[in-house]
Coordinates of C-alpha atoms in Angstrom, one line a residue:
X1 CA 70.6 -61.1 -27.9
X2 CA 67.8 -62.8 -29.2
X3 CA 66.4 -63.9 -25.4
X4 CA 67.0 -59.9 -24.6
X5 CA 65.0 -58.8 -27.8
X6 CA 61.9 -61.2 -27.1
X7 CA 62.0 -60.4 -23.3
X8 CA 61.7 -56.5 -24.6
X9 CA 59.1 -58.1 -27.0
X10 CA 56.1 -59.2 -24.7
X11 CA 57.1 -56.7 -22.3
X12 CA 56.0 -54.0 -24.6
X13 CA 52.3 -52.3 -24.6
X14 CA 50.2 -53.0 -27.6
X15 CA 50.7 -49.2 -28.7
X16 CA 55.0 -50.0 -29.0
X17 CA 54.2 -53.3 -31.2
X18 CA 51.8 -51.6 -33.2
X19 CA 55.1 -48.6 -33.8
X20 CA 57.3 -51.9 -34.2
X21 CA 55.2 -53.6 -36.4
X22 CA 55.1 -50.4 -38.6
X23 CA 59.0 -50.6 -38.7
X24 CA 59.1 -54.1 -39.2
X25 CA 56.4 -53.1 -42.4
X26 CA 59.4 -51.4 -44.2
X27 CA 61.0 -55.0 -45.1
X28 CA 57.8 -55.8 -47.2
X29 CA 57.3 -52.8 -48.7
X30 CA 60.5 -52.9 -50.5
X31 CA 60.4 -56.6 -51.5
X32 CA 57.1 -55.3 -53.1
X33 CA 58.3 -52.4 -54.5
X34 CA 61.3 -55.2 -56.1
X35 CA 58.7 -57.7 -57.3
X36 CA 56.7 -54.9 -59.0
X37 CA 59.6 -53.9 -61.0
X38 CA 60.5 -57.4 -62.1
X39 CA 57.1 -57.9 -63.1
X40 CA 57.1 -54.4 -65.2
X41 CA 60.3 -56.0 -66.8
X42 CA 59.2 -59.3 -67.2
X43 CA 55.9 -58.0 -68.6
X44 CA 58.0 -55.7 -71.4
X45 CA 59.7 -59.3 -72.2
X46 CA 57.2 -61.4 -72.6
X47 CA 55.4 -58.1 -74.7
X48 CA 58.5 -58.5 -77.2
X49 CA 57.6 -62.5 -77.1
X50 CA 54.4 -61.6 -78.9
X51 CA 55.8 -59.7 -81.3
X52 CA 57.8 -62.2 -82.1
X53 CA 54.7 -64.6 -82.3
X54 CA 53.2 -61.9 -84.8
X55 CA 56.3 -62.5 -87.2
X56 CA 55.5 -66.2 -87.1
X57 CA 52.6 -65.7 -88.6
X58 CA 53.4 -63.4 -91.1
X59 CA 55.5 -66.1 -91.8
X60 CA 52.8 -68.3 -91.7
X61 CA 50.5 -66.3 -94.3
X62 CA 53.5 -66.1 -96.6
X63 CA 54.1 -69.5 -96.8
X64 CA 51.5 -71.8 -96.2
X65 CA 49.3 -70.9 -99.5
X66 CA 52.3 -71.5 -101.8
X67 CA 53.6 -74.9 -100.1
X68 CA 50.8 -76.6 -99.8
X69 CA 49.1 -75.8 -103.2
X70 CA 52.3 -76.7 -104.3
X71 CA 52.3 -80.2 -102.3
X72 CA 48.6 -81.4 -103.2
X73 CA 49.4 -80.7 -106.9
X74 CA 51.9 -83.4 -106.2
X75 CA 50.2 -85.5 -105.1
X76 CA 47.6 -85.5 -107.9
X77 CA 49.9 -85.4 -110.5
X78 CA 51.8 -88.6 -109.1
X79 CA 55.1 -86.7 -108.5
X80 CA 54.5 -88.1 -104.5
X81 CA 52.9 -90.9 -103.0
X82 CA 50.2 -90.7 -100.8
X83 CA 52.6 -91.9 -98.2
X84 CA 55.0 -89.7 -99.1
X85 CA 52.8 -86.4 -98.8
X86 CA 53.7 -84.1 -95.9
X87 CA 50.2 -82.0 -96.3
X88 CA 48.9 -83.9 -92.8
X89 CA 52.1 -82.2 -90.8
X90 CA 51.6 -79.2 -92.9
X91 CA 48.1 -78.9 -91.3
X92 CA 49.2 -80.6 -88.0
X93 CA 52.0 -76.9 -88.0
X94 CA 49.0 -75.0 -89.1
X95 CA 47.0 -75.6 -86.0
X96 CA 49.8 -75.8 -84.0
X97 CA 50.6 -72.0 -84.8
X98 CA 46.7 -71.0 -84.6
X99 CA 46.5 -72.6 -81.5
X100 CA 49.5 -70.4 -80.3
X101 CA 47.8 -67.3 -81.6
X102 CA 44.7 -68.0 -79.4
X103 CA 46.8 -68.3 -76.3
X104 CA 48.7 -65.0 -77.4
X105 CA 45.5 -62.0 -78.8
X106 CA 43.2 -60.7 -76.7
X107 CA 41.6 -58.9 -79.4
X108 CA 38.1 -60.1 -79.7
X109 CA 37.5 -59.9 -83.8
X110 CA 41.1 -61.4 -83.9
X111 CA 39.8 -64.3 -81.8
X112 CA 37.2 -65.1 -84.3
X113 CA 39.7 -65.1 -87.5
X114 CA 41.6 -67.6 -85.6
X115 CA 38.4 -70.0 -85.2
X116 CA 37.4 -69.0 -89.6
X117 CA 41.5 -70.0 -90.2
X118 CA 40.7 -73.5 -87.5
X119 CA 37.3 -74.4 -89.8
X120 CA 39.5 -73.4 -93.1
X121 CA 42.0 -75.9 -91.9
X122 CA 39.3 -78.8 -91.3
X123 CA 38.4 -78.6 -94.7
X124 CA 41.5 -78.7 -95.7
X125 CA 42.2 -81.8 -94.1
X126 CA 38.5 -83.0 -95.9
X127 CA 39.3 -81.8 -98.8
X128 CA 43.0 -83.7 -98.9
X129 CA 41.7 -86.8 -97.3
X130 CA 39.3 -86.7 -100.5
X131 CA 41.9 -86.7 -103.0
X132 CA 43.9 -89.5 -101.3
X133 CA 41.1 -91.7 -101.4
X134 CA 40.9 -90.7 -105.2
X135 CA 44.0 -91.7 -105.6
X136 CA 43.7 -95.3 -103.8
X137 CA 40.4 -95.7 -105.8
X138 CA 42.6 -94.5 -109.3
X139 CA 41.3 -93.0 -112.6
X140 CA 40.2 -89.9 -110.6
X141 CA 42.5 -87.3 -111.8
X142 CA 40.3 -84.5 -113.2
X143 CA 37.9 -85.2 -110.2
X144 CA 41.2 -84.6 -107.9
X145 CA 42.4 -81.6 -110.4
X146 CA 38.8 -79.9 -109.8
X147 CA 38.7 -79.9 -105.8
X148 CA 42.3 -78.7 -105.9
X149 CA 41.0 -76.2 -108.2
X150 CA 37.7 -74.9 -106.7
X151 CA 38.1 -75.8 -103.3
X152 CA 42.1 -76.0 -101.8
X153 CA 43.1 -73.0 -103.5
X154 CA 40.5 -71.3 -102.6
X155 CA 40.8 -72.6 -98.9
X156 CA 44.2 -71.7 -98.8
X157 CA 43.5 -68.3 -100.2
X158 CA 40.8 -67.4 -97.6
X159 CA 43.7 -68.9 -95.0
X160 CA 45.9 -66.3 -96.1
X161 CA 43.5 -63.5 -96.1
X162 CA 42.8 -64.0 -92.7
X163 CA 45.8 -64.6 -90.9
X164 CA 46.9 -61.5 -93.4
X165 CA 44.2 -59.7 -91.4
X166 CA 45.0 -61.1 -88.2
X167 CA 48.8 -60.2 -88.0
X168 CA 47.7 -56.5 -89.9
X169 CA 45.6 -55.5 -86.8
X170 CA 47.6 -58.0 -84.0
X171 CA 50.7 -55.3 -84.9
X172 CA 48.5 -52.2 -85.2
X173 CA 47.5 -52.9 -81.7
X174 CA 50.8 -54.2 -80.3
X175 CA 52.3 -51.2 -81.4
X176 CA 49.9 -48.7 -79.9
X177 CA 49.5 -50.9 -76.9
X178 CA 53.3 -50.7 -76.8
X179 CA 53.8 -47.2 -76.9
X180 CA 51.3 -46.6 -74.1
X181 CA 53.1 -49.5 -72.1
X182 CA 56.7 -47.8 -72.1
X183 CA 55.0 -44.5 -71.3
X184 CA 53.2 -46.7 -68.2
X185 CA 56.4 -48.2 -67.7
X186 CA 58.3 -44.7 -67.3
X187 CA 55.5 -43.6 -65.0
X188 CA 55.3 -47.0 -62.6
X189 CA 59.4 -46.3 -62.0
X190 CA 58.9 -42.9 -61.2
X191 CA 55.8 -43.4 -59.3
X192 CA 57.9 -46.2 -57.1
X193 CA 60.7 -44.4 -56.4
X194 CA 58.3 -41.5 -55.4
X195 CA 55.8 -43.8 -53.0
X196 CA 59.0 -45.7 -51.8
X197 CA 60.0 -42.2 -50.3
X198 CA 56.6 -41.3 -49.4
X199 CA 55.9 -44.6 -47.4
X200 CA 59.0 -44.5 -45.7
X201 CA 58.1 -40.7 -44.4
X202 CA 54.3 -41.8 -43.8
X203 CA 55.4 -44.7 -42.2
X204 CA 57.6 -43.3 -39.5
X205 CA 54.5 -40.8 -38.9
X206 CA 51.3 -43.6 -38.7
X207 CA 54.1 -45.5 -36.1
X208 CA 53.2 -42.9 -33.8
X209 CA 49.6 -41.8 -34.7
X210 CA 47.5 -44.9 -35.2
X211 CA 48.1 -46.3 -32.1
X212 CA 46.2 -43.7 -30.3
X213 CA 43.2 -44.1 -32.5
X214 CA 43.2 -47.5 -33.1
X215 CA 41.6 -48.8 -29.6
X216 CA 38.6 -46.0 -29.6
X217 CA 36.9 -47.5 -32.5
X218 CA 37.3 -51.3 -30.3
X219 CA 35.9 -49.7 -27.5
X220 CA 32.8 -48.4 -29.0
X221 CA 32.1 -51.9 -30.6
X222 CA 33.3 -53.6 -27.5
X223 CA 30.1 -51.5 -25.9
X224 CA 27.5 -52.0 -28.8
X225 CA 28.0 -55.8 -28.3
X226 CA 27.6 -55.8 -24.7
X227 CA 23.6 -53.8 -25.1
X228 CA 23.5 -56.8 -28.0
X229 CA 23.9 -59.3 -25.6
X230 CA 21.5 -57.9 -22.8
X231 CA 19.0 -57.8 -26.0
X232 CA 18.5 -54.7 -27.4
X233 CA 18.6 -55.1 -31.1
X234 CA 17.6 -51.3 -31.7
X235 CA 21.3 -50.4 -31.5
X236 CA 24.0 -50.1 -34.1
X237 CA 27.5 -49.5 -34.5
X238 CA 28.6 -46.4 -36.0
X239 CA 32.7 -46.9 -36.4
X240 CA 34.2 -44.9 -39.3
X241 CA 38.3 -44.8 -38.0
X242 CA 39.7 -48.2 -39.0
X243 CA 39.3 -50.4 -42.1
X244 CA 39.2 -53.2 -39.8
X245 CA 37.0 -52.2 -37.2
X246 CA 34.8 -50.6 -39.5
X247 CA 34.1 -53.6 -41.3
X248 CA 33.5 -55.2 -38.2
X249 CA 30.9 -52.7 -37.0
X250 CA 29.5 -53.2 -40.8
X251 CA 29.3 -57.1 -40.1
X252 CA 27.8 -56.6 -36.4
X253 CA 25.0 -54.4 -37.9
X254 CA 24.0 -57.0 -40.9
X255 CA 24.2 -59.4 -37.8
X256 CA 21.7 -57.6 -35.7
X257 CA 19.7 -57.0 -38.5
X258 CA 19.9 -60.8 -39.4
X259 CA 18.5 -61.5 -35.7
X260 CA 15.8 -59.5 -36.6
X261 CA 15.2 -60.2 -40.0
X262 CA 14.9 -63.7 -38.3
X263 CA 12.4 -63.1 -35.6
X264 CA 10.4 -61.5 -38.2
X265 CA 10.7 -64.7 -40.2
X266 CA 9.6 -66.0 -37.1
X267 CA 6.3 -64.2 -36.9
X268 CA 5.5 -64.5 -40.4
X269 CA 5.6 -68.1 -40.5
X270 CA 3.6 -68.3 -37.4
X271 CA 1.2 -66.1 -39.2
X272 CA 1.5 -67.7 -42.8
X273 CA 0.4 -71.4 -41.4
X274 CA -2.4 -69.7 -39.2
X275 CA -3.2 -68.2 -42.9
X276 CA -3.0 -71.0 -44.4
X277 CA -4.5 -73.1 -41.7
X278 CA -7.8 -70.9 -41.8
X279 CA -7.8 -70.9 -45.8
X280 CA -7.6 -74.6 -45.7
X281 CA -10.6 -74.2 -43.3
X282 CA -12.7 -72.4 -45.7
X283 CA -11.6 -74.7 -48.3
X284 CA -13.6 -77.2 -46.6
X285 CA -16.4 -75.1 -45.7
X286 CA -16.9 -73.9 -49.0
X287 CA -20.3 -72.6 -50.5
X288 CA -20.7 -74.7 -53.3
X289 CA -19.7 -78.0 -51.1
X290 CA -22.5 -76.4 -49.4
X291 CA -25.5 -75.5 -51.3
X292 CA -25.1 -79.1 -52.9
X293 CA -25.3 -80.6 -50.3
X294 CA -28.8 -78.5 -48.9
X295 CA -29.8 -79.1 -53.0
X296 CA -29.2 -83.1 -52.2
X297 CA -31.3 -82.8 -48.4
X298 CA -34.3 -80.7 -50.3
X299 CA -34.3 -83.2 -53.0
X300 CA -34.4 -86.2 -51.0
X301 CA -37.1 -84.6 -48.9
X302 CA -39.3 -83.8 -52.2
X303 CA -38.9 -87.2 -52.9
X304 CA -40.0 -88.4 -49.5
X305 CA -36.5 -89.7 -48.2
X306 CA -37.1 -89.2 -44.8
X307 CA -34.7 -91.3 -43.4
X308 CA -32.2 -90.1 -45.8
X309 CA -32.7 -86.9 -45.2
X310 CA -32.0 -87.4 -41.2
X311 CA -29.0 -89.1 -42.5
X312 CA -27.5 -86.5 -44.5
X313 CA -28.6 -84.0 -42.3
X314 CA -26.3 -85.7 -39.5
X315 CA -23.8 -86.3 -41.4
X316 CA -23.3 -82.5 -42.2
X317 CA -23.6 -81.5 -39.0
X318 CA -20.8 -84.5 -37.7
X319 CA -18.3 -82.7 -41.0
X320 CA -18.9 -79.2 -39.1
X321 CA -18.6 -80.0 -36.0
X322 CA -15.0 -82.1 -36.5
X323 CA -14.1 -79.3 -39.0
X324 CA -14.5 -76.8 -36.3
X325 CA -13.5 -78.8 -33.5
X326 CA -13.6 -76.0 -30.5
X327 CA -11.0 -74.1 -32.3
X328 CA -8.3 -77.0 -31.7
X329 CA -5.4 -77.4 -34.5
X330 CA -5.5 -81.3 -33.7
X331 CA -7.9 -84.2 -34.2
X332 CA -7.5 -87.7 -33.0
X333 CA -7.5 -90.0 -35.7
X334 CA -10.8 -91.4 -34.9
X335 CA -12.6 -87.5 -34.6
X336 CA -10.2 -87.2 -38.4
X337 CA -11.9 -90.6 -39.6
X338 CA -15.5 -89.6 -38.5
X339 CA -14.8 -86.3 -40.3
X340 CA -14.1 -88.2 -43.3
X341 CA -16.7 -90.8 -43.6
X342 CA -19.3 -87.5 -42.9
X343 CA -17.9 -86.1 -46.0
X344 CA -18.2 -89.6 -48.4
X345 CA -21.0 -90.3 -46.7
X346 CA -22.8 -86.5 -47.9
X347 CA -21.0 -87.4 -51.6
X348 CA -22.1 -90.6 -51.9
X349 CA -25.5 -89.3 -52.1
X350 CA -24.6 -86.8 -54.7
X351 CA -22.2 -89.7 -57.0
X352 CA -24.2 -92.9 -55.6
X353 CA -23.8 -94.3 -59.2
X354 CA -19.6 -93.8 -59.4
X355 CA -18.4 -93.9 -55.3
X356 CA -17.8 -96.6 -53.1
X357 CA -15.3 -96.0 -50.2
X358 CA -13.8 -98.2 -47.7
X359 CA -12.2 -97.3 -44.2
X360 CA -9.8 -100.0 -42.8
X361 CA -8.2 -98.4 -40.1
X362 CA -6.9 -100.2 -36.7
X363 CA -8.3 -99.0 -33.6
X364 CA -5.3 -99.1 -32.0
X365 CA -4.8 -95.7 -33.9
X366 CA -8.1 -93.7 -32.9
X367 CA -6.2 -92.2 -29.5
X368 CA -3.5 -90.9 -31.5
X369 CA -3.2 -87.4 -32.3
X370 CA -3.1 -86.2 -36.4
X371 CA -3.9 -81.9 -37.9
X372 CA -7.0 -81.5 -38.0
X373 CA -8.5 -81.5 -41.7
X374 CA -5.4 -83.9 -43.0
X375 CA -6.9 -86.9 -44.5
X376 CA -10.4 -84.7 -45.9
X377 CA -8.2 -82.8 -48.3
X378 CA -6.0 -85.8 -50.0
X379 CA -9.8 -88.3 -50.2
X380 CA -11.5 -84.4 -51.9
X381 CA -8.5 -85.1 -54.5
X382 CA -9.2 -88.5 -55.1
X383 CA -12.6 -87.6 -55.6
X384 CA -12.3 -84.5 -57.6
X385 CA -9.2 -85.4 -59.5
X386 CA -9.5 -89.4 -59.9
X387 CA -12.9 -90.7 -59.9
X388 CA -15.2 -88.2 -60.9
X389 CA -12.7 -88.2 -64.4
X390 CA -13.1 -91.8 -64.5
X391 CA -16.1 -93.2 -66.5
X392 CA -17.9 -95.7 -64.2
X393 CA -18.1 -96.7 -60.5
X394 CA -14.4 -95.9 -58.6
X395 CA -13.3 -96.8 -55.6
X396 CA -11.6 -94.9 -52.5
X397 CA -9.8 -97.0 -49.9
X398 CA -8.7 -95.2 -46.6
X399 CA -6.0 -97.8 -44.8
X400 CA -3.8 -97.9 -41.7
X401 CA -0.7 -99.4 -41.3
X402 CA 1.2 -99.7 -38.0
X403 CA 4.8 -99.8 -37.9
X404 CA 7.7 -99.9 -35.2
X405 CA 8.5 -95.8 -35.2
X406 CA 5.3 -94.8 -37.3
X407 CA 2.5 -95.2 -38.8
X408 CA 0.8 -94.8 -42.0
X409 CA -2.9 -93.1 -43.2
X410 CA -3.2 -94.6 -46.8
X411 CA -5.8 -92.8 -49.1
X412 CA -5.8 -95.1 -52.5
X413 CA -8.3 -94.1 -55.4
X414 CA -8.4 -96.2 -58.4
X415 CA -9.4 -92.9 -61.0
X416 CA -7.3 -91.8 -63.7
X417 CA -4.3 -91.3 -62.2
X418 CA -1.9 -88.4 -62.9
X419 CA 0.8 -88.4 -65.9
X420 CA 4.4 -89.4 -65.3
X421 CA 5.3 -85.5 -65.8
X422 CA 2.7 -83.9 -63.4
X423 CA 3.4 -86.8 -60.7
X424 CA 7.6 -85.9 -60.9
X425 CA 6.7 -82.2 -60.2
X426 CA 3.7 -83.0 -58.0
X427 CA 6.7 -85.3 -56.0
X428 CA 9.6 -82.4 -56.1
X429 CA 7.3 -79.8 -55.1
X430 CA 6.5 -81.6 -51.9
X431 CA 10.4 -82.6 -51.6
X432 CA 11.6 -79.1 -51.8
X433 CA 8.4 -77.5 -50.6
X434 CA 7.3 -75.8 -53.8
X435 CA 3.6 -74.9 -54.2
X436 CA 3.3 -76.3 -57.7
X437 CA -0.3 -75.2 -58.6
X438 CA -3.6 -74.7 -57.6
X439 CA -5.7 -78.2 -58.4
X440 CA -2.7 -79.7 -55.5
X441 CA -2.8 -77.2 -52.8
X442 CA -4.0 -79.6 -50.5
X443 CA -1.4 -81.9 -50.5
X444 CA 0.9 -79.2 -50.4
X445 CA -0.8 -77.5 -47.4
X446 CA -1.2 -81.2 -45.6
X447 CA 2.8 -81.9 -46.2
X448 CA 3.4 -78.4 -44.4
X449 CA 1.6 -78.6 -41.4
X450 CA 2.9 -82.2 -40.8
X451 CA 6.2 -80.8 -41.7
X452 CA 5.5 -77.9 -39.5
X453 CA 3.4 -79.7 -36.2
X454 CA 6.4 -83.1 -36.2
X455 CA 9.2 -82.1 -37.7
X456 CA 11.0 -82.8 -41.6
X457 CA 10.7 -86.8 -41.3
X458 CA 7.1 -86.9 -41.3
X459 CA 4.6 -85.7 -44.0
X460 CA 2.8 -87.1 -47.4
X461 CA 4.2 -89.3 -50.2
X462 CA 2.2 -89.2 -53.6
X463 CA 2.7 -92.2 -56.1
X464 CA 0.6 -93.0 -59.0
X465 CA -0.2 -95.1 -62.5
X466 CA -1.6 -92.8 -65.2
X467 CA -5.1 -94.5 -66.1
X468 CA -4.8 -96.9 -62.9
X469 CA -4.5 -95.3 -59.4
X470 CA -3.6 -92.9 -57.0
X471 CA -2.0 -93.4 -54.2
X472 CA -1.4 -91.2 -51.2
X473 CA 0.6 -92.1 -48.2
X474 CA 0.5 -89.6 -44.7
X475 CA 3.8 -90.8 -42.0
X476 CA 3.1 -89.6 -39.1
X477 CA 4.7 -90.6 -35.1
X478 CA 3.0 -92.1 -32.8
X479 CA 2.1 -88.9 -30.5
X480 CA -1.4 -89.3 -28.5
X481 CA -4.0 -86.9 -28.5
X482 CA -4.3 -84.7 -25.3
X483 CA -7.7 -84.5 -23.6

């Protein structure tokens, strides 16, 4: 029989299984409908367990005042040792009970008596820990007689106000709450009964009708992905019949427009680090760097610096020409190092009496390829930042180190430094590539088109001692410069 009914089975068209499958529904359904009523009665139990929580602490405010006034006088007057006294597990059943509450209201203000009663309960347990140690100590009675006066009974009393409270609006509640539950309860029977029929009735119709409908919907999404996958991301998927397939026609639309969300992206960011690219350009090109520097070549020819003059006058034109470089994004690093001793060469003249600079760079590195502008930026910083803060003559050290997969473009400054603070957010906004102010835009705009030209294992490192140094390090792969 069972060979015979899987035979029929996966002989069957999609449209029978889907008519089976309704059938085969009805089996469910009525364990549902089963577990809901269970859980409607098992509910209305565990709603008559509360009440009977309620009761305990009406109990509670009733009794707890009386007994254990009753057992710390006792215990002051001598009628019970400290050993004896049973006020730690009359506070250790208070909690208990309060504890039980919490897991039991839901009411918000009730919630909050049952955290006054906790803190009550904790002096409580201070104020009786007091008294014992009173006791031990002896010849303490009218001290003990006072706090039992002004501060237990009083306790106690503010104890039994609130759970008073509590268990006052806990069964004003309940008993609203109940009557609108067996009403709801009335209602859920009747309304299962009444869907069970209904279902039944609607099932043995949709057996028959949602088949018909249910491959038009596939078929339509079945033709949007196909124009997808020959590229045309202007379509979209208009399939209302279905829950299912319209969430899938939902999803294939926020996937198309993902694609070209993404190819926007795309653009921008090809756009953004042109932007930024031509911005760091301008950065270098800047007015003021140059009217000082025509102020320095006028002054040095009032002064009849001829040589000088020639000399700075070279040197400017050397920083342009690198900066512009034909339009190319890349230096090698000797163009990048000529480019940089043009520029300390033009300060120098303006801070002769605080900048020295040294370049100790292999040769071995001059034919390999580096952004143009990289190393400029990062010694402007030490300059700016560092040395020109620093009272006295400073120092700027460009170095190059060559190592087995990379190598290394040091710029080291020995200025002021930058505080512990500044250097942590300096180093996580390079990590996580967050611009983290103006004064280190540089650095930030060197890291990203490292990041951007050789991938995420190459960039800048920044480390520094506040009042010491500065020290910058650029990692970049041994890639040589095209011709």
């Amino acid at each position: 029989m069972w060979k015979g009914w899987k035979q029929f089975y996966n002989r069957s068209g999609l449209a029978t299984k889907i008519r089976l499958s309704y059938l085969i529904l009805l089996v469910p359904v009525s364990l549902i409908l089963f577990y809901s009523l269970f859980n409607l009665w098992y509910s209305n139990q565990r709603y008559e367990d509360m009440i009977n929580s309620t009761l305990v602490a009406s109990e509670f405010s009733l009794d707890f005042k009386k007994d254990f006034d009753y057992e710390i006088y006792l215990l002051i007057v001598g009628n019970k040792s400290v050993d004896e006294s049973k006020t730690g597990e009359m506070l250790a059943k208070a909690n208990g009970i309060v504890d039980g509450l919490e897991d039991i209201t839901e009411s918000k203000n009730n919630q909050k008596r049952l955290d006054n009663i906790k803190k009550y309960l904790t002096n409580l347990d201070t104020y009786t820990k007091r008294i014992k140690r009173n006791i031990e100590e002896g010849n303490l009675y009218q001290q003990n007689l006072e706090i039992w006066e002004n501060d237990v009974q009083i306790v106690t009393t503010l104890v039994r106000d609130e759970i008073s409270q509590y268990t006052y609006y806990e069964v004003r509640a309940m008993q609203q709450t109940r009557e609108d539950y067996q009403r709801f309860f009335k209602n859920m029977i009747r309304f299962c009964v009444i869907s069970f029929i209904i279902i039944l009735g609607v099932d043995l119709f949709l057996s028959y009708y949602i088949p018909r409908s249910i491959t038009k919907p596939f078929r339509e999404l079945n033709e949007v992905t196909k124009q997808v996958a020959q590229g045309n991301l202007s379509v979209r998927s208009n399939v209302q019949t279905g829950e299912e397939a319209a969430m899938l026609s939902d999803s294939m639309n926020i996937m198309i427009d993902k694609i070209n969300e993404l190819l926007e992206q795309v653009k921008t960011e090809q756009i953004r680090l042109r932007k930024a690219e031509f911005e760091l350009l301008q950065a270098q090109i800047n007015p003021h760097f140059l009217y000082n520097t025509l102020d320095a070549i006028i002054w040095l020819a009032e002064a009849g610096e001829q040589k000088r003059v020639v000399s700075m006058v070279r040197n400017l034109s050397d920083f342009f020409r690198t900066s512009l470089n034909r339009g190319k994004d890349k230096n090698s690093i000797k163009e990048e190092l000529l480019h940089v001793r043009s520029y300390l060469e033009i300060q120098k003249v303006r801070y002769q009496d605080i900048l020295s600079y040294e370049i100790d760079v292999p040769e071995e590195l001059n034919r390999y390829s580096i952004p143009k502008i990289t190393i400029q930026p990062l010694v402007e910083n030490a300059l700016y930042h560092g040395i020109k803060n620093k009272r006295g003559m400073g120092h700027i050290l460009i170095q190059g180190i060559m190592k087995e997969d990379c190598y290394e473009i040091i710029v080291k400054d020995d200025g002021i430094g930058i505080s512990r603070d500044r250097l942590i957010q300096v180093q996580n906004g390079i990590k996580n590539k967050v611009l983290t102010g103006k004064d280190f835009f540089g650095l930030y705009n060197v890291n990203e088109r490292i990041r951007l030209n050789f991938g995420e294992g190459y960039g800048i490192q920044i480390n520094s001692i506040a009042g010491e140094e500065t020290t910058v390090k650029i990692i970049l792969p041994y890639v040589v410069m095209e011709q």
